[in-house]
XYZ file of C-alpha atoms in Angstrom:
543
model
C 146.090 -23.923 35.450
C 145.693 -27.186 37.618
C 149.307 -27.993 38.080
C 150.549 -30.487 41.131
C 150.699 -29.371 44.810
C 154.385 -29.672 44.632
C 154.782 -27.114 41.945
C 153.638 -24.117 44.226
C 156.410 -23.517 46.271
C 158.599 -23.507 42.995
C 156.209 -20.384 41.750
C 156.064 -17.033 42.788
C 152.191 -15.536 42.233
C 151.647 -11.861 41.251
C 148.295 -11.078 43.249
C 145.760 -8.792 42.900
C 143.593 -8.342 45.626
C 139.689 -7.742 44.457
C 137.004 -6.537 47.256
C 133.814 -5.432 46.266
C 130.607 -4.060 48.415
C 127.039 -3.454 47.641
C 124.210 -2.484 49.689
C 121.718 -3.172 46.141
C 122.892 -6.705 46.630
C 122.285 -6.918 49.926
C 125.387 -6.600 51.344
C 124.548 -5.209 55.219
C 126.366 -7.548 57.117
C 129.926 -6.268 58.816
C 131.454 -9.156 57.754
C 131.114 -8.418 53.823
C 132.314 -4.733 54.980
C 135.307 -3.354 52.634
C 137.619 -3.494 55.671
C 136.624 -7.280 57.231
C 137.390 -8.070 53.039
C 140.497 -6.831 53.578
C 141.543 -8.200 56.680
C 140.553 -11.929 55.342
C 142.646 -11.472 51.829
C 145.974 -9.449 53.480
C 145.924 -11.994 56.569
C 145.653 -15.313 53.626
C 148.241 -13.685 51.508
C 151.124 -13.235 54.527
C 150.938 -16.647 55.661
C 151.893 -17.742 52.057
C 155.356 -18.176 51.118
C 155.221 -17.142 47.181
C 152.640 -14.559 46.940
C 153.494 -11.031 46.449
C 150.438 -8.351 46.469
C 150.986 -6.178 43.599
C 147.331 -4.055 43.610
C 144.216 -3.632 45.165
C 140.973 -3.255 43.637
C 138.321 -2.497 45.189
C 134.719 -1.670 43.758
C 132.408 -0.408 46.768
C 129.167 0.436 46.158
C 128.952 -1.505 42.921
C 126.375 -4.346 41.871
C 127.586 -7.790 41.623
C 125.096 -8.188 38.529
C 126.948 -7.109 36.069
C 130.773 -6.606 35.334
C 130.619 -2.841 34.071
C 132.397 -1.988 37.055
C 136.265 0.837 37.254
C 138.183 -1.265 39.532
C 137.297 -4.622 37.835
C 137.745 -3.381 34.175
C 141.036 -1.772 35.516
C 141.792 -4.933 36.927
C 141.246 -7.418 33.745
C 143.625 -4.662 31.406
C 146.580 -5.618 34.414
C 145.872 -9.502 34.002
C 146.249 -8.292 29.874
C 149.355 -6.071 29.938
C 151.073 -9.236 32.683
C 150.919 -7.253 36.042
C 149.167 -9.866 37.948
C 148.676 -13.639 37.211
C 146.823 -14.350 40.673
C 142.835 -12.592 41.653
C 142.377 -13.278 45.145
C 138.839 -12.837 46.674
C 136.699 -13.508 49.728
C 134.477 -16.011 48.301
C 132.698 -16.081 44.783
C 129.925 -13.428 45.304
C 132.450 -10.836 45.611
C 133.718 -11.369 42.096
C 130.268 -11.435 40.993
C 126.938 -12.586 41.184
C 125.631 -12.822 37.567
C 126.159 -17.059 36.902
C 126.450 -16.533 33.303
C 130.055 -13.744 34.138
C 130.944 -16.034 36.802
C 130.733 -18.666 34.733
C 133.153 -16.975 32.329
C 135.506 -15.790 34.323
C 136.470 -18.557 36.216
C 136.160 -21.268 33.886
C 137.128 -19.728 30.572
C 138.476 -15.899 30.849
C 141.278 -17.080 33.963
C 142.338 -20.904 32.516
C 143.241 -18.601 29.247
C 144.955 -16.027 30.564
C 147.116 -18.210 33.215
C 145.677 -16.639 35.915
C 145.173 -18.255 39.503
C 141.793 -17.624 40.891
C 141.270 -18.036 44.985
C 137.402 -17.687 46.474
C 138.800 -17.979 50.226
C 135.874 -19.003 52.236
C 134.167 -21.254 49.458
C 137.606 -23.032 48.995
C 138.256 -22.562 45.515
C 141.686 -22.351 43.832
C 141.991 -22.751 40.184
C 145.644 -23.595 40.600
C 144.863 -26.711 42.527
C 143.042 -30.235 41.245
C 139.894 -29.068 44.506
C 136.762 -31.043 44.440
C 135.399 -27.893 45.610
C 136.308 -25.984 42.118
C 133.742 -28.111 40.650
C 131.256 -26.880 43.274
C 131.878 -23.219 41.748
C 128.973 -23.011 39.095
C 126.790 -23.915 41.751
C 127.929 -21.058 43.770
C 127.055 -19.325 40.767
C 123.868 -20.005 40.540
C 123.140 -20.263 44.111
C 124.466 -16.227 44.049
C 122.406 -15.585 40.913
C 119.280 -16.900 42.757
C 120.327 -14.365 45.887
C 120.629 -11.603 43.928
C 116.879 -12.390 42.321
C 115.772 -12.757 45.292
C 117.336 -9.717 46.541
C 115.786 -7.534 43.855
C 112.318 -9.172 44.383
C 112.053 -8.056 48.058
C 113.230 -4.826 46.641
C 110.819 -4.366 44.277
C 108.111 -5.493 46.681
C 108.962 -2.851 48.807
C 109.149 -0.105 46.772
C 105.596 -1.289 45.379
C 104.252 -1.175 48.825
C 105.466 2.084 49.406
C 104.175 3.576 46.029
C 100.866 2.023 47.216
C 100.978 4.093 50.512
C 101.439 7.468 48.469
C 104.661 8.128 49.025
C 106.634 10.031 46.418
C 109.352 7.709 44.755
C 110.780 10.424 42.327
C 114.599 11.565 42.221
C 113.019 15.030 41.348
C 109.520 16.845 42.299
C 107.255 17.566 39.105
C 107.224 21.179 38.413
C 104.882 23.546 40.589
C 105.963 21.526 43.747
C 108.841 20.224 45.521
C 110.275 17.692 48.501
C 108.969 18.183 51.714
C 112.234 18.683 54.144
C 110.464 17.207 56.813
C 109.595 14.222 54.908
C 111.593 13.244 51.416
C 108.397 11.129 50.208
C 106.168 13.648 50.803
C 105.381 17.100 48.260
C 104.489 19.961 49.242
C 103.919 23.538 46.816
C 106.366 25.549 45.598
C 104.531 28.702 45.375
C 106.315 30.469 42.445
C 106.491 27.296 40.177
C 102.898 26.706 41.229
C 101.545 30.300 39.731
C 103.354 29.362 36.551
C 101.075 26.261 36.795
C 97.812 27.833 37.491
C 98.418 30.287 34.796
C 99.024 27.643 31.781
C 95.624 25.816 32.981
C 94.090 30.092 33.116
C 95.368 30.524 29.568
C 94.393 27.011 27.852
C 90.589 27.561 29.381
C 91.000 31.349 27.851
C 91.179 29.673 24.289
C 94.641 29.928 23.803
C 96.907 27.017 21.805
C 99.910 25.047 23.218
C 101.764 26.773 20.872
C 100.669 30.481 22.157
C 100.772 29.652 25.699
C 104.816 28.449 25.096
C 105.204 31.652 23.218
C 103.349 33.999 25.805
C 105.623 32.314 28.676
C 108.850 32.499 26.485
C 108.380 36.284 26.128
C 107.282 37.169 29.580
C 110.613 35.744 30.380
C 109.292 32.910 32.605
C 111.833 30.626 33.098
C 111.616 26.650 31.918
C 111.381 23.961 34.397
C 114.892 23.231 33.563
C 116.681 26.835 34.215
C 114.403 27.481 36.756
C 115.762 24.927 38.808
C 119.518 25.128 37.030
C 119.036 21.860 35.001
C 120.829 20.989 31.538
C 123.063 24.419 32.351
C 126.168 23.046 29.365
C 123.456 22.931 26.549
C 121.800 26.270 27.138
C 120.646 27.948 23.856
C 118.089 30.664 22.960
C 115.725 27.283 21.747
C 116.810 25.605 25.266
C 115.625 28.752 27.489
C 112.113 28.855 25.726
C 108.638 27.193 26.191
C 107.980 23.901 23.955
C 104.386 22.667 22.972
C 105.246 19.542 24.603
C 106.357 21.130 28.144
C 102.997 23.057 28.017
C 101.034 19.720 27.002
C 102.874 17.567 30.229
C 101.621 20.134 32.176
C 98.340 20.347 31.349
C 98.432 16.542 31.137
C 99.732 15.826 34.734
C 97.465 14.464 37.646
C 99.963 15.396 39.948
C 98.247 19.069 39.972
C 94.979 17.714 41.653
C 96.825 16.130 44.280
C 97.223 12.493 42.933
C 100.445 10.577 42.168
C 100.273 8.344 39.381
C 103.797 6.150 40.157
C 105.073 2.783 38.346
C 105.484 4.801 34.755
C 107.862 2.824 33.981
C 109.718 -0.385 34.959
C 113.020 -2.568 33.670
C 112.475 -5.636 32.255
C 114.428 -7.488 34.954
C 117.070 -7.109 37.349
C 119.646 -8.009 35.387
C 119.010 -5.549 32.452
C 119.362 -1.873 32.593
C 116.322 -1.367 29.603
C 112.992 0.173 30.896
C 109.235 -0.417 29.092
C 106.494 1.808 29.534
C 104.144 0.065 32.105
C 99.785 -0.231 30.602
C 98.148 2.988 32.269
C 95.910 -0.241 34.216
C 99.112 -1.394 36.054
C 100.091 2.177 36.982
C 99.652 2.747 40.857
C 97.550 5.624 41.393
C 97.037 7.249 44.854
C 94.814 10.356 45.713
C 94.931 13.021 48.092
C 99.144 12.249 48.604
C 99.306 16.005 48.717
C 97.891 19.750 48.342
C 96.103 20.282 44.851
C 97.137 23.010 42.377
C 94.570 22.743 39.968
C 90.610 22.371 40.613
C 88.936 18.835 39.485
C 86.364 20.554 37.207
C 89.406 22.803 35.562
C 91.595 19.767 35.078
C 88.396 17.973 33.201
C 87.210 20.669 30.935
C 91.084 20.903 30.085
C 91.428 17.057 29.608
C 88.142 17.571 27.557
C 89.741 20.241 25.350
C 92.939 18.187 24.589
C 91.100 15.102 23.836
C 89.401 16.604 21.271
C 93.171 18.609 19.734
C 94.888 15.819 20.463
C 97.454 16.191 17.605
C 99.742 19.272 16.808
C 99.059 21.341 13.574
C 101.174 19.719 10.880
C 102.663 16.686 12.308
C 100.382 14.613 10.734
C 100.216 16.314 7.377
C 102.809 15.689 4.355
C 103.615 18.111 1.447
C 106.217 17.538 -1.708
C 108.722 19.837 -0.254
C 108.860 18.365 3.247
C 112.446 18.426 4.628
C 113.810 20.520 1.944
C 112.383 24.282 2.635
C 114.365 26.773 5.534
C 114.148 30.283 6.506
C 116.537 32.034 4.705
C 117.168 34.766 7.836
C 118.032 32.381 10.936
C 118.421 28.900 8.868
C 115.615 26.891 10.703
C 113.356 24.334 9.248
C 109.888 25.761 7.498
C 106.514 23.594 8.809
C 103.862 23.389 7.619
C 100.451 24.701 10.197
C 97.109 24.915 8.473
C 93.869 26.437 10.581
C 90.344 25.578 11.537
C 89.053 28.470 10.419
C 89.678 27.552 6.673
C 88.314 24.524 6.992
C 84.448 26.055 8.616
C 84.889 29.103 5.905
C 86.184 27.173 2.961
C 85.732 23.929 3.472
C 89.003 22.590 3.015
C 92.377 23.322 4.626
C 94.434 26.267 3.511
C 98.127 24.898 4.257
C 100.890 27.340 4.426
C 104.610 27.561 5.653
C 105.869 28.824 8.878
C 109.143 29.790 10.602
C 110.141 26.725 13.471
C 112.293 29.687 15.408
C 108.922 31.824 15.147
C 106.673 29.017 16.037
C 108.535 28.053 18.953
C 110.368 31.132 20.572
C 107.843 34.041 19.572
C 108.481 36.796 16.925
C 111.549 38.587 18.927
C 113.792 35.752 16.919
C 112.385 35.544 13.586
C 109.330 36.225 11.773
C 106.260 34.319 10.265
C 107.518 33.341 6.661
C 103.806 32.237 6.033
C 103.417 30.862 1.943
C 100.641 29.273 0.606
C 101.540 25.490 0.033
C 100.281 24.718 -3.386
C 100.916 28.483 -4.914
C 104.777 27.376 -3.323
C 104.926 23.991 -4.883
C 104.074 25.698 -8.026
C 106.655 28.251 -8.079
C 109.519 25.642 -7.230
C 108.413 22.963 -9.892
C 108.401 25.628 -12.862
C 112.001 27.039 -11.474
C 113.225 23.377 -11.246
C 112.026 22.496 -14.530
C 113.549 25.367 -16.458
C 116.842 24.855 -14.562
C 116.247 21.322 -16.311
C 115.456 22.477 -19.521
C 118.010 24.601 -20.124
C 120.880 21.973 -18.967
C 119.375 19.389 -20.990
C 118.772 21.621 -24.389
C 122.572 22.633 -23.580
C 123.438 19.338 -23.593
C 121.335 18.446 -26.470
C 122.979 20.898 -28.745
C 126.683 19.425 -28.126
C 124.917 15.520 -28.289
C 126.158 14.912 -32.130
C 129.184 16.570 -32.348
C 130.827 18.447 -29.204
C 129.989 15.659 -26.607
C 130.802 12.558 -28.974
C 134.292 14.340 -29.605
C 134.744 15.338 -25.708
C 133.809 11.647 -24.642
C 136.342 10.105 -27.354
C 139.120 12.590 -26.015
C 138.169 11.410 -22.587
C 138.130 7.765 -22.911
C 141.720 8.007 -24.327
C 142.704 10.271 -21.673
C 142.026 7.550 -19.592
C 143.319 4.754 -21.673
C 146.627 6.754 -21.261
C 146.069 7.569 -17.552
C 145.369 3.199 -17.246
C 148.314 2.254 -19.316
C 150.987 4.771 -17.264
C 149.465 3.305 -14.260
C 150.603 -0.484 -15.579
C 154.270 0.801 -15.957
C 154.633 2.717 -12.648
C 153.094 -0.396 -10.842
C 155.730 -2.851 -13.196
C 158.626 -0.031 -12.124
C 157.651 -0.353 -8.477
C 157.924 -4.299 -8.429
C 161.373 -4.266 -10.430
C 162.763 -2.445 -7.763
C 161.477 -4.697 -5.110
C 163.550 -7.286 -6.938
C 166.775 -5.162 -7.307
C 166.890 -4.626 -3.653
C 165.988 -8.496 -2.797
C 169.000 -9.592 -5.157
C 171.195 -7.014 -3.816
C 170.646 -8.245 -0.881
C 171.943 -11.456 -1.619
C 174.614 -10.167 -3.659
C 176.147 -8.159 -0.178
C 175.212 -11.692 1.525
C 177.605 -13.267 -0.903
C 180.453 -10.900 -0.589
C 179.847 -9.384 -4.112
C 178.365 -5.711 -2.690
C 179.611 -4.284 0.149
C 178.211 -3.014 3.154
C 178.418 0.643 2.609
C 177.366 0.338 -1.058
C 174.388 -1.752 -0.670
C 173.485 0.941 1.743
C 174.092 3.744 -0.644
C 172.337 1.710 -3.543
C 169.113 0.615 -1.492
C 168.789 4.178 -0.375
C 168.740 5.686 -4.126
C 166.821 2.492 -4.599
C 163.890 3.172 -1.954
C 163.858 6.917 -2.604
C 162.964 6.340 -6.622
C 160.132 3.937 -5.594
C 158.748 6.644 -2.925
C 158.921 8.672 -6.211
C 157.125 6.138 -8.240
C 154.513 5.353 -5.728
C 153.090 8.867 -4.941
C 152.832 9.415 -8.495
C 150.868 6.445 -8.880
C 148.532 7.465 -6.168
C 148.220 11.074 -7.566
C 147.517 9.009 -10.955
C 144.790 7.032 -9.610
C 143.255 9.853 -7.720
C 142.965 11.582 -11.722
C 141.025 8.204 -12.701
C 138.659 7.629 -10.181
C 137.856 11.717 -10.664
C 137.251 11.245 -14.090
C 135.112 8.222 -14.013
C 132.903 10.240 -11.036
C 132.845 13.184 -13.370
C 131.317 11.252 -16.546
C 129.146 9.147 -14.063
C 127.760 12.998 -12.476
C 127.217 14.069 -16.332
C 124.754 10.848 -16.833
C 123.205 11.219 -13.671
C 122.213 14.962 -14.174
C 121.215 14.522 -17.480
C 119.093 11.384 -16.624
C 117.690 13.497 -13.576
C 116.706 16.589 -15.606
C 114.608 14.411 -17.903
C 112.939 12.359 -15.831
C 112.186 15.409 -13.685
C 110.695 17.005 -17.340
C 108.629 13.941 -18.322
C 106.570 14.273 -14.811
C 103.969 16.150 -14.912
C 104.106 16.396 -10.494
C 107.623 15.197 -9.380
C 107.876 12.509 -6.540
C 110.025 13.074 -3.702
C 112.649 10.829 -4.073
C 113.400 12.695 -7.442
C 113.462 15.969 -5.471
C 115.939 14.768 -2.871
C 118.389 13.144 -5.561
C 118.580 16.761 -7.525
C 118.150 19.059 -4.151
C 119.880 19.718 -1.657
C 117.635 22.248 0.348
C 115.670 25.278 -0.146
C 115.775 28.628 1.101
C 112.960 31.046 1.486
C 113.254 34.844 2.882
C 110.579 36.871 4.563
C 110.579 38.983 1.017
C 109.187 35.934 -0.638
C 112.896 35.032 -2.456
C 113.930 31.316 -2.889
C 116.964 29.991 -3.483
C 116.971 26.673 -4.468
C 120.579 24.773 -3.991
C 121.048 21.822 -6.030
C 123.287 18.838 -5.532
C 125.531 19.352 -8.507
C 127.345 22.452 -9.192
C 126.404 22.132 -12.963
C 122.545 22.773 -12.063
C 123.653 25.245 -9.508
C 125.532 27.162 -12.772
C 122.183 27.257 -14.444
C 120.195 28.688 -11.957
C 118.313 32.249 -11.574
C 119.184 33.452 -7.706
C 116.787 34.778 -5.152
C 113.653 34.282 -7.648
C 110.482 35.547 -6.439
C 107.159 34.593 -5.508
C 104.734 36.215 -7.209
């Protein structure tokens, strides 16, 4: 948009005003202030002859490092729909400081769009030929370098501080909570903290992860979460109760013997909003920051314990049926859990189901649902298979007569279906042409006006006609081709399925769709195609 000096006063500029203000860029001084901004752009703008303020954005408290910000966006959808051709700022740092967005802006985004772009104090106007427009990716990068070094000092202070003890966290870990006296300091909150003491009491008792949730969930103790009126829009019976994995963060946390353990987690640079775990070595850790919960020697023999169980019964275990079995009362997902003492009495595992609602929010919701694993698998293969066998020997019967004649009838079906599609598509195109040549026939003089109106309406409303019909038509094909395609499928399911003599999974998730299993012991097996579905025997039994 570099046009001649003398071409300004012949030009009247739409201008939008942009002022932005952050304190995470290191914007303290008064002069950067929203109002001083303000001043500078209003007192430029009246002592020009052809500009005309239309809006003001203005974007405080938002980082120049990146252009996600309201004001701006709503800005850049103005310069689209034509309410402003001229951005006026007070120098390039308030547009941003990211070189790369800069960069983009002002020499690609703005020359495109026809917009004027003023930095006031750094002298740069895109409308004029200025020596000091070529100057402006320097002042990129030389804003890019500020805001690096900006976030350095940053960092290094919050680094220094973590190293001191003090608490960094938004939030206090359960059991304690800010000091009012001092916001970097903890101190205990007394109710949360019995809560605490009590999972550590119960864990040393003997009891499981899993039992301490469930003891908790029905002593109604409330979860970190409610008890401090957190994540109140998703609350559900599963949200209000204990988890295994709340009990293990507990029991897990150093905080409880008066340590903070701070720099969990970092981003990988200031200008991206991703975080990385940080190596437990490069974690700051900083002892006696505050009143212990939890005695040393308790907090070993604990850390001892959950070395030792360090997985979850049945995470790590796989089964045939994984995925596919539910509880046929409350619709939940059946696990599988296994126990130690089979394996010291038996010497092997004895796997069996179990209820997620009843492993995870106590009996009062569902119940156990326990079934032996193999004695299950073998139950559902045999009920599979004769589903199988009796579609197939169905099938079978009809294979030299019934289903030669049914696929002859339905391959001229659809040779009929294919050929009436051909004429309605011919039709439709004929009376594309009658309307095009009537056209030039009222052009001409040889139709009038009001009957090549009356004739292109009868015209268009026949081809409406002819159109639906043709998509109703190939609606009917594309069903009868999925039809014949399902009948191959199933058939070519059901025998592979009967020439195993242990079915893979992938075979059971092509033909299945899930599995059902009641308290009683009845299954219900729901295929994925209503013919096997037909041929089934509902709510079988195991023995």
């Amino acid at each position: 948009m570099n046009l001649p000096i003398s071409n300004q006063k012949t030009k009247s500029f739409r201008v939008g005003l942009y002022i932005r203000l952050s304190r995470e860029d290191g914007d303290k001084e008064e002069s950067s202030s929203v109002t001083n901004q303000r001043e500078i752009l209003k007192r430029y703008v009246s002592e020009q002859e052809n500009f005309f303020v239309v809006k003001e954005y203005v974007d405080d408290g938002w980082t120049g490092t990146n252009f996600d910000r309201p004001k701006f966006k709503e800005m850049i959808e103005d310069i689209e729909a034509g309410i402003i051709d001229t951005v006026i700022t007070k120098d390039l740092s308030r547009l941003g400081r990211e070189r790369l967005g800069v960069g983009h802006y002002t020499e690609i985004y703005f020359p495109e769009h026809n917009v004027r772009y003023i930095a006031l104090l750094d002298n740069i106007d895109t409308y004029i030929d200025s020596g000091m427009n070529d100057m402006a990716p320097f002042k990129g990068v030389i804003n890019d370098m500020y805001v690096r070094d900006i976030s350095k000092k940053i960092r290094s202070s919050l680094t220094e501080r973590r190293k001191a003890g003090n608490f960094l966290g938004v939030t206090a870990p359960y059991g304690y909570q800010k000091d009012p006296d001092n916001k970097f300091h903890l101190i205990i909150n007394e109710k949360e903290a019995e809560i605490v003491k009590r999972v550590f009491s119960l864990y040393l008792e003997g009891k499981g992860l899993t039992r301490i949730a469930q003891i908790l969930t029905k002593d109604g103790v409330p979860v970190p979460g409610e008890a401090r009126d957190i994540g109140k829009t998703r609350k559900t019976a599963l949200y209000s109760s204990w988890k295994q994995t709340t009990i293990r963060r507990i029991l897990d946390n150093r905080v409880y013997l008066g340590e903070l353990v701070q720099f969990k987690r970092r981003k990988i640079n200031y200008k991206s909003k991703r975080r990385i775990t940080v190596p437990e070595e490069e974690r700051y850790i900083c002892k006696g920051t505050h009143e212990a919960i939890i005695d040393e020697d308790d907090f070993n023999v604990v850390q001892s314990i959950l070395k030792k169980n360090k997985s979850f019964k049945g995470t790590k275990h796989d089964y045939l049926f994984k995925g596919l079995l539910y509880c046929a009362e409350c619709n939940a997902r059946l696990n599988v859990t296994y126990s130690n003492y089979a394996l010291k009495r038996y010497g092997e595992y004895r796997y069996t189901t179990i209820c997620y609602s009843y492993s995870r929010l106590y009996s009062d919701v569902c119940t156990r649902h326990s079934n032996s694993i193999p004695e299950l698998e073998e139950v559902l293969i045999k009920h599979i298979k004769e589903v199988c066998t009796k579609y197939v020997n169905e099938n079978l019967a009809d294979e030299l007569i019934s289903m030669a004649k049914r696929k002859k009838m339905q391959e001229l079906k659809q040779m009929n279906n294919e050929k009436r599609l051909e004429t309605l598509e011919q039709k439709i195109t004929d009376i594309g042409l009658y309307i095009k040549n009537l056209y030039m026939d009222k052009v001409k003089g040889v139709v009038s006006e009001n009957d090549y109106i009356a004739l292109v309406a009868d015209f268009t409303q026949d081809r409406d006609k002819l159109v639906k019909e043709k998509e109703e038509l190939i609606a009917v094909i594309s069903n009868q081709e999925v039809r014949q395609d399902d009948t191959l499928k199933i058939e070519k399911l059901a025998k592979e399925f009967l020439s195993l003599e242990k079915p893979t999974k992938q075979l059971l998730n092509e033909l299945i769709e899930k599995i059902t299993i009641s308290e009683n012991k009845e299954i219900n097996i729901y295929f994925k195609f209503n013919e096997l579905n037909e041929m089934k025997e509902v709510n079988k039994k195991i023995a």
